[in-house]
């Protein structure tokens, strides 16, 4: 027998700490939304700082292409350290921001609940339609194998809910929702879910066509307040990486030893 929507969501309902105890959807007051944005930005910076503080040179260096690093003409330890840290944080920031900001806010304003289904973030009971939403930062996230996996994850949830939804006369509506971008696409023969992005995504969740703009306005100067903490941790990471790079991957003259770097990475 298929689980009801309430039983499906109960186990993981409060996993993200910056989500308020009760989702209010578009009825969320301006003050409550302001507080939520601030809480989620604080969670974002806390995770960013934690990510930097635990980062070690070798952990990053072993994942980078040493031939590319040499080919782009990096000559000094400071150049290499800045490049490695920038590449690492650009990739990790997108993931962290999605988990600490986009997903919690989407859940709070949707009036839905956190899904326990693998790969699905939100479930929203919207009258005659029951929406299952996978929340992503941007619209260019899936290759063909990832699309197939997402199809399977939506299908698995549908099978769990099919009997219950049929009894209630509700249509199952699988959605990939993207925080930014303009892509809006119906399902296709290969992708059995629709894609909604940017303004259209936030409007579908809240009913407010201006909500996507409100989010950036409500950040106010809070990122600048948090940035100082992050810059302090960044400086520590730069110093730590530079020390280890010169100690382990430079010759006696101070020049980078690319053969040592390559041996560590690929030897």
mmCIF file of C-alpha atoms in Angstrom:
data_model
loop_
_atom_site.group_PDB
_atom_site.id
_atom_site.type_symbol
_atom_site.label_atom_id
_atom_site.label_comp_id
_atom_site.label_asym_id
_atom_site.label_seq_id
_atom_site.Cartn_x
_atom_site.Cartn_y
_atom_site.Cartn_z
ATOM 1 C CA UNK A 1 0.000 0.000 0.000
ATOM 2 C CA UNK A 2 1.386 3.407 -0.916
ATOM 3 C CA UNK A 3 2.422 5.767 1.852
ATOM 4 C CA UNK A 4 0.448 8.941 2.375
ATOM 5 C CA UNK A 5 2.165 12.295 1.677
ATOM 6 C CA UNK A 6 2.419 12.997 5.421
ATOM 7 C CA UNK A 7 4.148 9.725 6.224
ATOM 8 C CA UNK A 8 6.518 10.122 3.276
ATOM 9 C CA UNK A 9 7.830 13.456 4.502
ATOM 10 C CA UNK A 10 7.885 13.072 8.276
ATOM 11 C CA UNK A 11 11.332 11.545 8.787
ATOM 12 C CA UNK A 12 13.378 14.345 7.232
ATOM 13 C CA UNK A 13 11.084 17.291 7.702
ATOM 14 C CA UNK A 14 13.452 19.314 9.909
ATOM 15 C CA UNK A 15 16.841 18.348 8.441
ATOM 16 C CA UNK A 16 17.812 21.893 7.400
ATOM 17 C CA UNK A 17 18.200 24.117 10.429
ATOM 18 C CA UNK A 18 17.266 27.427 8.818
ATOM 19 C CA UNK A 19 13.783 26.207 7.878
ATOM 20 C CA UNK A 20 11.037 27.548 10.141
ATOM 21 C CA UNK A 21 8.931 24.967 11.959
ATOM 22 C CA UNK A 22 5.852 25.761 9.873
ATOM 23 C CA UNK A 23 5.886 26.545 6.156
ATOM 24 C CA UNK A 24 3.727 29.561 5.373
ATOM 25 C CA UNK A 25 4.021 29.715 1.592
ATOM 26 C CA UNK A 26 3.173 33.075 0.048
ATOM 27 C CA UNK A 27 1.507 34.045 3.341
ATOM 28 C CA UNK A 28 4.915 34.426 4.992
ATOM 29 C CA UNK A 29 5.183 37.925 6.413
ATOM 30 C CA UNK A 30 7.891 40.280 5.096
ATOM 31 C CA UNK A 31 9.653 40.196 8.482
ATOM 32 C CA UNK A 32 9.589 36.395 8.610
ATOM 33 C CA UNK A 33 10.968 36.176 5.074
ATOM 34 C CA UNK A 34 13.674 38.708 5.918
ATOM 35 C CA UNK A 35 14.689 36.644 8.950
ATOM 36 C CA UNK A 36 14.738 33.460 6.884
ATOM 37 C CA UNK A 37 16.990 35.017 4.238
ATOM 38 C CA UNK A 38 19.410 36.185 6.946
ATOM 39 C CA UNK A 39 19.418 32.779 8.637
ATOM 40 C CA UNK A 40 20.097 31.007 5.363
ATOM 41 C CA UNK A 41 22.904 33.399 4.442
ATOM 42 C CA UNK A 42 24.473 32.778 7.831
ATOM 43 C CA UNK A 43 24.212 29.026 7.238
ATOM 44 C CA UNK A 44 25.798 29.519 3.804
ATOM 45 C CA UNK A 45 28.779 31.412 5.193
ATOM 46 C CA UNK A 46 29.200 28.999 8.088
ATOM 47 C CA UNK A 47 29.430 26.107 5.623
ATOM 48 C CA UNK A 48 31.790 28.060 3.332
ATOM 49 C CA UNK A 49 34.099 28.813 6.241
ATOM 50 C CA UNK A 50 34.003 25.231 7.476
ATOM 51 C CA UNK A 51 34.810 24.046 3.957
ATOM 52 C CA UNK A 52 37.892 26.281 3.832
ATOM 53 C CA UNK A 53 39.114 25.545 7.349
ATOM 54 C CA UNK A 54 39.269 21.816 6.689
ATOM 55 C CA UNK A 55 40.845 22.111 3.252
ATOM 56 C CA UNK A 56 44.367 20.775 2.642
ATOM 57 C CA UNK A 57 46.660 21.363 -0.322
ATOM 58 C CA UNK A 58 47.083 17.710 -1.263
ATOM 59 C CA UNK A 59 43.343 17.073 -1.197
ATOM 60 C CA UNK A 60 42.864 19.755 -3.860
ATOM 61 C CA UNK A 61 46.047 19.135 -5.843
ATOM 62 C CA UNK A 62 45.289 15.457 -6.416
ATOM 63 C CA UNK A 63 42.007 16.378 -8.143
ATOM 64 C CA UNK A 64 43.492 18.911 -10.580
ATOM 65 C CA UNK A 65 45.148 18.379 -13.951
ATOM 66 C CA UNK A 66 48.884 19.075 -13.425
ATOM 67 C CA UNK A 67 49.504 19.324 -17.167
ATOM 68 C CA UNK A 68 46.887 22.069 -17.415
ATOM 69 C CA UNK A 69 48.355 23.881 -14.415
ATOM 70 C CA UNK A 70 51.767 23.875 -16.080
ATOM 71 C CA UNK A 71 50.365 24.749 -19.519
ATOM 72 C CA UNK A 72 48.621 27.931 -18.355
ATOM 73 C CA UNK A 73 51.974 29.295 -17.256
ATOM 74 C CA UNK A 74 51.742 29.293 -13.468
ATOM 75 C CA UNK A 75 55.205 30.116 -12.126
ATOM 76 C CA UNK A 76 54.881 31.057 -8.460
ATOM 77 C CA UNK A 77 53.477 29.402 -5.362
ATOM 78 C CA UNK A 78 51.100 32.311 -4.818
ATOM 79 C CA UNK A 79 49.685 31.968 -8.355
ATOM 80 C CA UNK A 80 49.121 28.243 -7.954
ATOM 81 C CA UNK A 81 47.562 28.577 -4.507
ATOM 82 C CA UNK A 82 45.119 31.270 -5.615
ATOM 83 C CA UNK A 83 44.164 29.242 -8.695
ATOM 84 C CA UNK A 84 43.576 26.039 -6.716
ATOM 85 C CA UNK A 85 41.499 27.766 -4.065
ATOM 86 C CA UNK A 86 39.440 29.668 -6.622
ATOM 87 C CA UNK A 87 38.669 26.515 -8.615
ATOM 88 C CA UNK A 88 37.733 24.572 -5.497
ATOM 89 C CA UNK A 89 35.468 27.221 -4.015
ATOM 90 C CA UNK A 90 33.702 27.984 -7.306
ATOM 91 C CA UNK A 91 32.588 24.367 -7.459
ATOM 92 C CA UNK A 92 31.771 23.945 -3.776
ATOM 93 C CA UNK A 93 29.976 27.291 -3.361
ATOM 94 C CA UNK A 94 27.286 26.305 -5.865
ATOM 95 C CA UNK A 95 26.517 23.116 -3.939
ATOM 96 C CA UNK A 96 26.636 24.776 -0.533
ATOM 97 C CA UNK A 97 24.421 27.656 -1.658
ATOM 98 C CA UNK A 98 21.837 25.277 -3.037
ATOM 99 C CA UNK A 99 21.699 23.277 0.183
ATOM 100 C CA UNK A 100 21.748 26.170 2.645
ATOM 101 C CA UNK A 101 19.849 28.900 0.789
ATOM 102 C CA UNK A 102 17.867 27.820 -2.273
ATOM 103 C CA UNK A 103 16.367 24.580 -0.946
ATOM 104 C CA UNK A 104 15.364 25.880 2.511
ATOM 105 C CA UNK A 105 13.733 29.015 1.111
ATOM 106 C CA UNK A 106 11.925 27.080 -1.616
ATOM 107 C CA UNK A 107 10.574 24.724 1.039
ATOM 108 C CA UNK A 108 9.499 27.508 3.372
ATOM 109 C CA UNK A 109 7.656 29.586 0.782
ATOM 110 C CA UNK A 110 6.059 26.688 -1.093
ATOM 111 C CA UNK A 111 3.658 25.667 1.650
ATOM 112 C CA UNK A 112 4.786 22.092 1.032
ATOM 113 C CA UNK A 113 6.908 19.679 2.999
ATOM 114 C CA UNK A 114 10.333 18.107 2.775
ATOM 115 C CA UNK A 115 10.307 14.887 0.812
ATOM 116 C CA UNK A 116 12.001 11.749 2.094
ATOM 117 C CA UNK A 117 12.207 10.365 -1.458
ATOM 118 C CA UNK A 118 15.673 10.089 -2.944
ATOM 119 C CA UNK A 119 16.500 12.982 -5.265
ATOM 120 C CA UNK A 120 13.261 14.854 -4.504
ATOM 121 C CA UNK A 121 13.331 17.924 -2.270
ATOM 122 C CA UNK A 122 9.738 19.140 -1.918
ATOM 123 C CA UNK A 123 6.229 17.768 -2.129
ATOM 124 C CA UNK A 124 3.438 20.305 -2.547
ATOM 125 C CA UNK A 125 -0.270 19.482 -2.443
ATOM 126 C CA UNK A 126 -1.737 22.060 -4.842
ATOM 127 C CA UNK A 127 -5.419 21.291 -5.145
ATOM 128 C CA UNK A 128 -5.980 18.760 -7.912
ATOM 129 C CA UNK A 129 -2.220 18.497 -8.533
ATOM 130 C CA UNK A 130 0.432 16.931 -6.302
ATOM 131 C CA UNK A 131 3.829 18.403 -7.157
ATOM 132 C CA UNK A 132 7.103 16.600 -6.534
ATOM 133 C CA UNK A 133 9.941 19.089 -6.937
ATOM 134 C CA UNK A 134 13.681 18.539 -7.247
ATOM 135 C CA UNK A 135 15.316 21.896 -6.501
ATOM 136 C CA UNK A 136 18.542 22.870 -8.274
ATOM 137 C CA UNK A 137 20.528 26.091 -8.431
ATOM 138 C CA UNK A 138 20.654 26.411 -12.211
ATOM 139 C CA UNK A 139 19.060 24.928 -15.339
ATOM 140 C CA UNK A 140 22.156 23.376 -16.922
ATOM 141 C CA UNK A 141 22.699 20.578 -14.464
ATOM 142 C CA UNK A 142 21.857 17.248 -16.092
ATOM 143 C CA UNK A 143 23.426 15.092 -18.770
ATOM 144 C CA UNK A 144 21.551 12.131 -20.263
ATOM 145 C CA UNK A 145 22.469 9.680 -17.503
ATOM 146 C CA UNK A 146 21.459 12.154 -14.797
ATOM 147 C CA UNK A 147 18.168 12.780 -16.590
ATOM 148 C CA UNK A 148 17.501 9.046 -16.624
ATOM 149 C CA UNK A 149 18.243 8.842 -12.903
ATOM 150 C CA UNK A 150 15.891 11.742 -12.193
ATOM 151 C CA UNK A 151 13.179 9.994 -14.228
ATOM 152 C CA UNK A 152 13.634 6.902 -12.062
ATOM 153 C CA UNK A 153 13.499 8.895 -8.820
ATOM 154 C CA UNK A 154 10.270 10.639 -9.787
ATOM 155 C CA UNK A 155 8.814 7.328 -10.944
ATOM 156 C CA UNK A 156 9.707 5.645 -7.654
ATOM 157 C CA UNK A 157 7.912 8.355 -5.680
ATOM 158 C CA UNK A 158 4.912 8.157 -7.998
ATOM 159 C CA UNK A 159 4.590 4.415 -7.411
ATOM 160 C CA UNK A 160 4.636 5.011 -3.651
ATOM 161 C CA UNK A 161 1.891 7.637 -3.865
ATOM 162 C CA UNK A 162 -0.153 6.366 -6.815
ATOM 163 C CA UNK A 163 -2.939 4.646 -4.896
ATOM 164 C CA UNK A 164 -3.328 7.499 -2.427
ATOM 165 C CA UNK A 165 -3.376 10.179 -5.143
ATOM 166 C CA UNK A 166 -5.813 8.171 -7.247
ATOM 167 C CA UNK A 167 -8.237 7.969 -4.332
ATOM 168 C CA UNK A 168 -8.034 11.756 -3.930
ATOM 169 C CA UNK A 169 -8.298 12.469 -7.660
ATOM 170 C CA UNK A 170 -4.936 14.238 -7.773
ATOM 171 C CA UNK A 171 -2.533 14.346 -10.714
ATOM 172 C CA UNK A 172 1.165 13.679 -10.050
ATOM 173 C CA UNK A 173 3.313 16.540 -11.388
ATOM 174 C CA UNK A 174 7.114 15.963 -11.348
ATOM 175 C CA UNK A 175 9.126 19.194 -11.600
ATOM 176 C CA UNK A 176 12.788 20.150 -11.808
ATOM 177 C CA UNK A 177 12.846 23.647 -10.314
ATOM 178 C CA UNK A 178 15.866 25.883 -10.896
ATOM 179 C CA UNK A 179 16.572 28.987 -8.821
ATOM 180 C CA UNK A 180 17.894 30.997 -11.764
ATOM 181 C CA UNK A 181 17.829 30.894 -15.545
ATOM 182 C CA UNK A 182 14.968 31.221 -18.021
ATOM 183 C CA UNK A 183 14.443 27.654 -19.144
ATOM 184 C CA UNK A 184 10.825 26.497 -18.985
ATOM 185 C CA UNK A 185 10.196 23.157 -20.706
ATOM 186 C CA UNK A 186 7.374 20.614 -20.691
ATOM 187 C CA UNK A 187 8.137 16.897 -20.318
ATOM 188 C CA UNK A 188 9.556 15.073 -23.331
ATOM 189 C CA UNK A 189 9.704 11.424 -24.345
ATOM 190 C CA UNK A 190 13.145 11.107 -22.721
ATOM 191 C CA UNK A 191 12.615 13.518 -19.814
ATOM 192 C CA UNK A 192 9.398 12.695 -18.020
ATOM 193 C CA UNK A 193 9.315 15.818 -15.871
ATOM 194 C CA UNK A 194 8.984 19.496 -16.630
ATOM 195 C CA UNK A 195 11.621 22.156 -15.994
ATOM 196 C CA UNK A 196 10.804 25.561 -14.510
ATOM 197 C CA UNK A 197 13.524 28.149 -13.890
ATOM 198 C CA UNK A 198 14.170 31.560 -12.401
ATOM 199 C CA UNK A 199 11.237 33.932 -12.151
ATOM 200 C CA UNK A 200 8.766 31.265 -13.294
ATOM 201 C CA UNK A 201 9.989 28.822 -10.636
ATOM 202 C CA UNK A 202 9.678 31.249 -7.727
ATOM 203 C CA UNK A 203 6.317 32.504 -8.999
ATOM 204 C CA UNK A 204 4.987 28.954 -9.181
ATOM 205 C CA UNK A 205 6.020 28.366 -5.560
ATOM 206 C CA UNK A 206 4.711 31.658 -4.173
ATOM 207 C CA UNK A 207 2.204 33.116 -6.631
ATOM 208 C CA UNK A 208 4.305 36.294 -6.624
ATOM 209 C CA UNK A 209 5.856 37.281 -10.003
ATOM 210 C CA UNK A 210 8.288 39.605 -8.209
ATOM 211 C CA UNK A 211 9.510 37.095 -5.631
ATOM 212 C CA UNK A 212 12.746 36.363 -7.498
ATOM 213 C CA UNK A 213 13.661 40.047 -7.110
ATOM 214 C CA UNK A 214 12.598 40.163 -3.477
ATOM 215 C CA UNK A 215 15.151 37.496 -2.606
ATOM 216 C CA UNK A 216 18.117 39.579 -3.710
ATOM 217 C CA UNK A 217 16.680 42.749 -2.146
ATOM 218 C CA UNK A 218 16.221 41.008 1.189
ATOM 219 C CA UNK A 219 19.905 40.098 1.310
ATOM 220 C CA UNK A 220 20.559 43.817 1.960
ATOM 221 C CA UNK A 221 24.111 44.239 3.339
ATOM 222 C CA UNK A 222 24.219 40.910 5.144
ATOM 223 C CA UNK A 223 26.680 39.279 2.690
ATOM 224 C CA UNK A 224 29.117 42.130 3.324
ATOM 225 C CA UNK A 225 28.756 41.609 7.075
ATOM 226 C CA UNK A 226 29.550 37.912 6.710
ATOM 227 C CA UNK A 227 32.338 38.353 4.163
ATOM 228 C CA UNK A 228 34.924 39.505 6.706
ATOM 229 C CA UNK A 229 34.742 36.170 8.530
ATOM 230 C CA UNK A 230 35.192 34.366 5.248
ATOM 231 C CA UNK A 231 38.155 36.503 4.174
ATOM 232 C CA UNK A 232 39.932 35.732 7.443
ATOM 233 C CA UNK A 233 39.566 32.007 6.795
ATOM 234 C CA UNK A 234 40.613 32.487 3.167
ATOM 235 C CA UNK A 235 43.858 34.154 4.311
ATOM 236 C CA UNK A 236 44.591 31.204 6.608
ATOM 237 C CA UNK A 237 44.012 28.770 3.750
ATOM 238 C CA UNK A 238 46.323 30.763 1.445
ATOM 239 C CA UNK A 239 49.084 30.747 4.068
ATOM 240 C CA UNK A 240 48.606 27.045 4.806
ATOM 241 C CA UNK A 241 48.630 26.063 1.132
ATOM 242 C CA UNK A 242 51.659 28.250 0.359
ATOM 243 C CA UNK A 243 53.642 26.765 3.251
ATOM 244 C CA UNK A 244 52.885 23.192 2.207
ATOM 245 C CA UNK A 245 53.492 23.876 -1.477
ATOM 246 C CA UNK A 246 56.952 25.363 -0.872
ATOM 247 C CA UNK A 247 57.886 22.666 1.635
ATOM 248 C CA UNK A 248 56.854 19.717 -0.511
ATOM 249 C CA UNK A 249 56.724 20.799 -4.152
ATOM 250 C CA UNK A 250 59.505 23.364 -4.664
ATOM 251 C CA UNK A 251 63.228 22.950 -5.208
ATOM 252 C CA UNK A 252 65.967 24.515 -3.113
ATOM 253 C CA UNK A 253 65.837 27.731 -5.158
ATOM 254 C CA UNK A 254 62.108 28.160 -4.458
ATOM 255 C CA UNK A 255 60.953 27.265 -7.988
ATOM 256 C CA UNK A 256 57.949 24.988 -8.345
ATOM 257 C CA UNK A 257 59.007 21.417 -9.077
ATOM 258 C CA UNK A 258 56.448 20.254 -11.622
ATOM 259 C CA UNK A 259 57.837 16.738 -11.738
ATOM 260 C CA UNK A 260 57.219 16.372 -7.996
ATOM 261 C CA UNK A 261 53.702 17.707 -8.458
ATOM 262 C CA UNK A 262 53.089 15.283 -11.321
ATOM 263 C CA UNK A 263 54.547 12.350 -9.381
ATOM 264 C CA UNK A 264 52.213 13.084 -6.462
ATOM 265 C CA UNK A 265 49.196 13.467 -8.730
ATOM 266 C CA UNK A 266 49.778 10.697 -11.243
ATOM 267 C CA UNK A 267 52.906 8.696 -10.373
#
